[in-house]
mmCIF file of C-alpha atoms in Angstrom:
data_model
loop_
_atom_site.group_PDB
_atom_site.id
_atom_site.type_symbol
_atom_site.label_atom_id
_atom_site.label_comp_id
_atom_site.label_asym_id
_atom_site.label_seq_id
_atom_site.Cartn_x
_atom_site.Cartn_y
_atom_site.Cartn_z
ATOM 1 C CA ASP A 1 11.391 -14.909 8.105
ATOM 2 C CA MET A 2 9.292 -11.737 8.470
ATOM 3 C CA LYS A 3 6.327 -11.900 6.181
ATOM 4 C CA VAL A 4 2.613 -11.481 5.658
ATOM 5 C CA THR A 5 0.888 -14.461 4.076
ATOM 6 C CA GLN A 6 -2.418 -14.228 2.258
ATOM 7 C CA MET A 7 -4.653 -17.086 1.249
ATOM 8 C CA PRO A 8 -5.904 -17.841 -1.297
ATOM 9 C CA ARG A 9 -3.943 -16.096 -4.042
ATOM 10 C CA TYR A 10 -6.770 -16.373 -6.562
ATOM 11 C CA LEU A 11 -10.482 -16.801 -5.972
ATOM 12 C CA ILE A 12 -13.563 -16.913 -8.196
ATOM 13 C CA LYS A 13 -16.973 -16.585 -6.552
ATOM 14 C CA ARG A 14 -20.512 -16.164 -7.775
ATOM 15 C CA MET A 15 -22.539 -13.101 -6.848
ATOM 16 C CA GLY A 16 -24.275 -13.691 -3.530
ATOM 17 C CA GLU A 17 -21.762 -16.197 -2.205
ATOM 18 C CA ASN A 18 -19.821 -15.564 0.992
ATOM 19 C CA VAL A 19 -16.107 -14.937 0.721
ATOM 20 C CA LEU A 20 -13.380 -15.391 3.321
ATOM 21 C CA LEU A 21 -9.928 -13.928 2.780
ATOM 22 C CA GLU A 22 -7.270 -14.877 5.270
ATOM 23 C CA CYS A 23 -4.100 -13.122 6.338
ATOM 24 C CA GLY A 24 -1.336 -14.114 8.727
ATOM 25 C CA GLN A 25 1.835 -12.420 9.955
ATOM 26 C CA ASP A 26 4.794 -13.749 11.914
ATOM 27 C CA MET A 27 6.172 -10.475 13.281
ATOM 28 C CA SER A 28 3.876 -10.066 16.306
ATOM 29 C CA HIS A 29 2.715 -6.757 14.853
ATOM 30 C CA GLU A 30 -0.150 -5.173 16.744
ATOM 31 C CA THR A 31 -1.741 -3.416 13.806
ATOM 32 C CA MET A 32 -3.092 -5.030 10.670
ATOM 33 C CA TYR A 33 -4.910 -3.623 7.657
ATOM 34 C CA TRP A 34 -7.009 -4.631 4.690
ATOM 35 C CA TYR A 35 -6.769 -2.614 1.476
ATOM 36 C CA ARG A 36 -8.243 -3.111 -1.947
ATOM 37 C CA GLN A 37 -6.491 -2.065 -5.119
ATOM 38 C CA ASP A 38 -8.285 -1.029 -8.276
ATOM 39 C CA PRO A 39 -6.835 0.463 -11.475
ATOM 40 C CA GLY A 40 -6.448 4.231 -11.199
ATOM 41 C CA LEU A 41 -7.560 4.302 -7.564
ATOM 42 C CA GLY A 42 -4.460 3.069 -5.818
ATOM 43 C CA LEU A 43 -4.870 1.418 -2.421
ATOM 44 C CA GLN A 44 -8.050 2.079 -0.471
ATOM 45 C CA LEU A 45 -8.300 1.215 3.216
ATOM 46 C CA ILE A 46 -11.166 -1.111 4.115
ATOM 47 C CA TYR A 47 -10.521 -1.954 7.774
ATOM 48 C CA ILE A 48 -7.825 -1.564 10.379
ATOM 49 C CA SER A 49 -7.241 -3.719 13.416
ATOM 50 C CA TYR A 50 -5.280 -2.361 16.384
ATOM 51 C CA ASP A 51 -5.146 -5.733 18.135
ATOM 52 C CA VAL A 52 -7.337 -8.730 18.951
ATOM 53 C CA ASP A 53 -11.031 -7.750 18.764
ATOM 54 C CA SER A 54 -10.124 -4.068 18.282
ATOM 55 C CA ASN A 55 -11.172 -3.201 14.754
ATOM 56 C CA SER A 56 -12.133 0.054 13.065
ATOM 57 C CA GLU A 57 -13.655 0.949 9.740
ATOM 58 C CA GLY A 58 -11.443 2.452 7.099
ATOM 59 C CA ASP A 59 -12.564 4.562 4.180
ATOM 60 C CA ILE A 60 -14.622 1.940 2.293
ATOM 61 C CA PRO A 61 -15.995 -0.581 4.831
ATOM 62 C CA LYS A 62 -19.423 -1.062 3.266
ATOM 63 C CA GLY A 63 -20.014 -4.669 2.261
ATOM 64 C CA TYR A 64 -17.109 -5.976 4.333
ATOM 65 C CA ARG A 65 -16.473 -7.162 7.852
ATOM 66 C CA VAL A 66 -13.385 -8.404 9.616
ATOM 67 C CA SER A 67 -12.363 -10.755 12.377
ATOM 68 C CA ARG A 68 -9.235 -10.805 14.500
ATOM 69 C CA LYS A 69 -9.225 -13.430 17.212
ATOM 70 C CA LYS A 70 -5.454 -13.921 17.322
ATOM 71 C CA ARG A 71 -2.814 -11.231 16.956
ATOM 72 C CA GLU A 72 -1.174 -13.011 14.017
ATOM 73 C CA HIS A 73 -4.348 -13.581 12.028
ATOM 74 C CA PHE A 74 -6.769 -11.118 10.381
ATOM 75 C CA SER A 75 -9.686 -12.159 8.170
ATOM 76 C CA LEU A 76 -11.770 -10.197 5.690
ATOM 77 C CA ILE A 77 -15.309 -11.420 5.082
ATOM 78 C CA LEU A 78 -17.644 -10.503 2.273
ATOM 79 C CA ASP A 79 -21.208 -11.527 3.066
ATOM 80 C CA SER A 80 -23.057 -11.996 -0.207
ATOM 81 C CA ALA A 81 -20.378 -10.871 -2.644
ATOM 82 C CA LYS A 82 -21.150 -8.341 -5.328
ATOM 83 C CA THR A 83 -19.587 -7.950 -8.760
ATOM 84 C CA ASN A 84 -18.195 -4.521 -7.797
ATOM 85 C CA GLN A 85 -16.129 -6.255 -5.119
ATOM 86 C CA THR A 86 -13.987 -7.796 -7.843
ATOM 87 C CA SER A 87 -10.551 -6.464 -6.954
ATOM 88 C CA VAL A 88 -7.140 -7.277 -5.592
ATOM 89 C CA TYR A 89 -7.109 -7.353 -1.800
ATOM 90 C CA PHE A 90 -3.979 -6.693 0.204
ATOM 91 C CA CYS A 91 -3.347 -7.325 3.848
ATOM 92 C CA ALA A 92 -0.602 -5.455 5.675
ATOM 93 C CA SER A 93 0.825 -5.281 9.151
ATOM 94 C CA SER A 94 2.876 -2.767 11.107
ATOM 95 C CA PRO A 95 4.188 -2.310 14.639
ATOM 96 C CA GLY A 96 1.665 0.515 14.947
ATOM 97 C CA THR A 97 4.166 3.107 16.123
ATOM 98 C CA ALA A 98 4.315 6.544 14.543
ATOM 99 C CA ASN A 99 5.840 6.536 11.057
ATOM 100 C CA SER A 100 6.378 2.790 11.035
ATOM 101 C CA ASP A 101 6.372 1.150 7.620
ATOM 102 C CA TYR A 102 4.004 -1.586 6.534
ATOM 103 C CA THR A 103 4.712 -5.136 5.411
ATOM 104 C CA PHE A 104 2.269 -6.229 2.729
ATOM 105 C CA GLY A 105 1.186 -9.659 1.626
ATOM 106 C CA SER A 106 1.176 -10.702 -2.025
ATOM 107 C CA GLY A 107 -2.543 -10.124 -2.401
ATOM 108 C CA THR A 108 -5.688 -12.099 -3.172
ATOM 109 C CA ARG A 109 -7.160 -11.615 -6.611
ATOM 110 C CA LEU A 110 -10.925 -11.953 -6.276
ATOM 111 C CA LEU A 111 -13.282 -12.241 -9.220
ATOM 112 C CA VAL A 112 -17.021 -12.104 -8.492
ATOM 113 C CA ILE A 113 -19.142 -13.298 -11.418
ATOM 114 C CA GLY B 1 -7.916 15.394 5.133
ATOM 115 C CA ASP B 2 -4.250 14.781 4.515
ATOM 116 C CA SER B 3 -3.428 13.415 1.065
ATOM 117 C CA VAL B 4 -0.749 12.874 -1.554
ATOM 118 C CA THR B 5 -1.035 13.514 -5.274
ATOM 119 C CA GLN B 6 0.939 11.772 -7.983
ATOM 120 C CA THR B 7 0.475 13.571 -11.266
ATOM 121 C CA GLU B 8 1.862 10.948 -13.618
ATOM 122 C CA GLY B 9 -0.217 7.840 -14.062
ATOM 123 C CA GLN B 10 2.371 6.262 -16.352
ATOM 124 C CA VAL B 11 5.983 6.953 -17.238
ATOM 125 C CA ALA B 12 7.846 5.248 -20.080
ATOM 126 C CA LEU B 13 11.640 5.440 -20.256
ATOM 127 C CA SER B 14 14.602 3.704 -21.818
ATOM 128 C CA GLU B 15 17.390 2.084 -19.820
ATOM 129 C CA GLU B 16 19.898 4.590 -18.383
ATOM 130 C CA ASP B 17 17.360 7.437 -18.572
ATOM 131 C CA PHE B 18 16.888 9.780 -15.614
ATOM 132 C CA LEU B 19 13.672 9.252 -13.672
ATOM 133 C CA THR B 20 11.477 11.719 -11.823
ATOM 134 C CA ILE B 21 8.097 10.779 -10.418
ATOM 135 C CA HIS B 22 6.290 13.690 -8.826
ATOM 136 C CA CYS B 23 4.597 13.556 -5.435
ATOM 137 C CA ASN B 24 2.981 16.521 -3.720
ATOM 138 C CA TYR B 25 1.263 16.398 -0.387
ATOM 139 C CA SER B 26 -1.422 18.281 1.459
ATOM 140 C CA ALA B 27 -1.333 18.095 5.237
ATOM 141 C CA SER B 28 -2.212 20.217 8.205
ATOM 142 C CA GLY B 29 0.808 19.061 10.145
ATOM 143 C CA TYR B 30 4.313 17.890 9.367
ATOM 144 C CA PRO B 31 3.942 14.288 8.246
ATOM 145 C CA ALA B 32 6.535 11.704 7.397
ATOM 146 C CA LEU B 33 6.541 10.850 3.686
ATOM 147 C CA PHE B 34 7.047 7.423 2.179
ATOM 148 C CA TRP B 35 7.759 5.751 -1.133
ATOM 149 C CA TYR B 36 6.646 2.199 -1.867
ATOM 150 C CA VAL B 37 7.306 0.044 -4.928
ATOM 151 C CA GLN B 38 5.059 -2.711 -6.255
ATOM 152 C CA TYR B 39 6.352 -5.284 -8.732
ATOM 153 C CA PRO B 40 3.902 -7.276 -10.877
ATOM 154 C CA GLY B 41 2.080 -9.937 -8.918
ATOM 155 C CA GLU B 42 3.385 -8.742 -5.554
ATOM 156 C CA GLY B 43 2.316 -6.481 -2.750
ATOM 157 C CA PRO B 44 3.819 -3.011 -2.239
ATOM 158 C CA GLN B 45 7.248 -2.910 -0.606
ATOM 159 C CA PHE B 46 8.619 -0.130 1.547
ATOM 160 C CA LEU B 47 11.319 1.780 -0.320
ATOM 161 C CA PHE B 48 12.223 4.577 2.108
ATOM 162 C CA ARG B 49 10.852 7.455 4.134
ATOM 163 C CA ALA B 50 11.794 10.991 5.245
ATOM 164 C CA SER B 51 10.493 12.703 8.355
ATOM 165 C CA ARG B 52 11.689 16.320 8.255
ATOM 166 C CA ASP B 53 12.326 19.174 5.893
ATOM 167 C CA LYS B 54 15.360 18.751 3.593
ATOM 168 C CA GLU B 55 15.889 15.144 4.718
ATOM 169 C CA LYS B 56 16.820 12.790 1.886
ATOM 170 C CA GLY B 57 15.546 9.260 1.845
ATOM 171 C CA SER B 58 17.188 6.692 -0.398
ATOM 172 C CA SER B 59 17.273 3.019 -1.277
ATOM 173 C CA ARG B 60 18.271 0.854 -4.262
ATOM 174 C CA GLY B 61 19.535 3.919 -6.174
ATOM 175 C CA PHE B 62 16.265 5.820 -5.712
ATOM 176 C CA GLU B 63 16.104 8.997 -3.671
ATOM 177 C CA ALA B 64 13.715 11.756 -2.682
ATOM 178 C CA THR B 65 14.153 14.933 -0.654
ATOM 179 C CA TYR B 66 11.472 16.268 1.670
ATOM 180 C CA ASN B 67 10.635 19.806 0.565
ATOM 181 C CA LYS B 68 8.288 21.471 3.043
ATOM 182 C CA GLU B 69 8.107 24.763 1.171
ATOM 183 C CA ALA B 70 7.073 23.103 -2.086
ATOM 184 C CA THR B 71 5.113 20.356 -0.250
ATOM 185 C CA SER B 72 6.869 17.788 -2.414
ATOM 186 C CA PHE B 73 8.716 14.482 -2.169
ATOM 187 C CA HIS B 74 9.660 13.649 -5.749
ATOM 188 C CA LEU B 75 11.226 10.259 -6.492
ATOM 189 C CA GLN B 76 14.372 10.278 -8.633
ATOM 190 C CA LYS B 77 16.869 7.827 -10.027
ATOM 191 C CA ALA B 78 19.844 8.747 -12.151
ATOM 192 C CA SER B 79 19.873 5.717 -14.438
ATOM 193 C CA VAL B 80 16.914 3.362 -14.579
ATOM 194 C CA GLN B 81 17.091 -0.306 -15.492
ATOM 195 C CA GLU B 82 14.510 -2.609 -17.011
ATOM 196 C CA SER B 83 14.177 -4.280 -13.604
ATOM 197 C CA ASP B 84 12.873 -0.980 -12.154
ATOM 198 C CA SER B 85 9.628 -1.432 -14.085
ATOM 199 C CA ALA B 86 6.965 -1.346 -11.385
ATOM 200 C CA VAL B 87 4.275 0.826 -9.835
ATOM 201 C CA TYR B 88 5.519 3.460 -7.395
ATOM 202 C CA TYR B 89 3.376 4.869 -4.609
ATOM 203 C CA CYS B 90 3.903 7.947 -2.508
ATOM 204 C CA ALA B 91 2.244 7.806 0.925
ATOM 205 C CA LEU B 92 1.779 9.711 4.134
ATOM 206 C CA PRO B 93 0.449 8.664 7.541
ATOM 207 C CA ASN B 94 -2.580 10.053 9.272
ATOM 208 C CA TYR B 95 -3.122 8.724 12.797
ATOM 209 C CA ASN B 96 -0.803 5.786 12.012
ATOM 210 C CA VAL B 97 -2.741 4.821 8.883
ATOM 211 C CA LEU B 98 -0.872 5.159 5.606
ATOM 212 C CA TYR B 99 -2.711 6.892 2.784
ATOM 213 C CA PHE B 100 -1.373 6.177 -0.664
ATOM 214 C CA GLY B 101 -1.344 8.180 -3.846
ATOM 215 C CA SER B 102 -2.885 6.725 -6.988
ATOM 216 C CA GLY B 103 0.435 5.283 -8.119
ATOM 217 C CA THR B 104 2.732 5.789 -11.102
ATOM 218 C CA LYS B 105 3.446 2.889 -13.418
ATOM 219 C CA LEU B 106 7.041 2.975 -14.648
ATOM 220 C CA THR B 107 7.922 1.023 -17.772
ATOM 221 C CA VAL B 108 11.578 0.820 -18.741
ATOM 222 C CA GLU B 109 12.420 -0.437 -22.222
ATOM 223 C CA PRO B 110 15.755 -2.206 -22.799
#
């Protein structure tokens, strides 16, 4: 079954706490992505990973870091979460070839209070 | 940089109405164009793509035709159903990264 799995689905954290969002895929896709989704802004790219330990900043990387130690797993880390990081976070994967489509996870809804 | 623009933030229709959601793009090259659909509580799903001028992409009764002259890829459906209520995103790739429009929320009343 080809899918992207995100954990947890819902998360509440206090400002200043560390946050770990996890993402896994079972398609052996090389490329994985983290986006955040906010009302009126659509999907904004945070980080992209081209393979294990090969990560690049997206358009809004500030306040985030990522880790990819296995091809099937990509983590998003928020060190000292801020209230403006309240959002819905989506992970996606793709084969990485030109014009390939993405498979998205169901998202993690993060509330920072 | 390359981008897509969706002019309608929200569209409200009744069942069996005709749907058009507008998407215009700005790109230096000749990009592929995509449509994604996102149902409540889920991640976006690939709907279809088109890669060249005048090519029509289609899926689940939705279609869009790549128009290079007008720089457009408008989504259409002849007769919408309540189950089509969702957010629709137009997207284009830039160096293998998909950039999404701001999305159009479609609400279909029974």
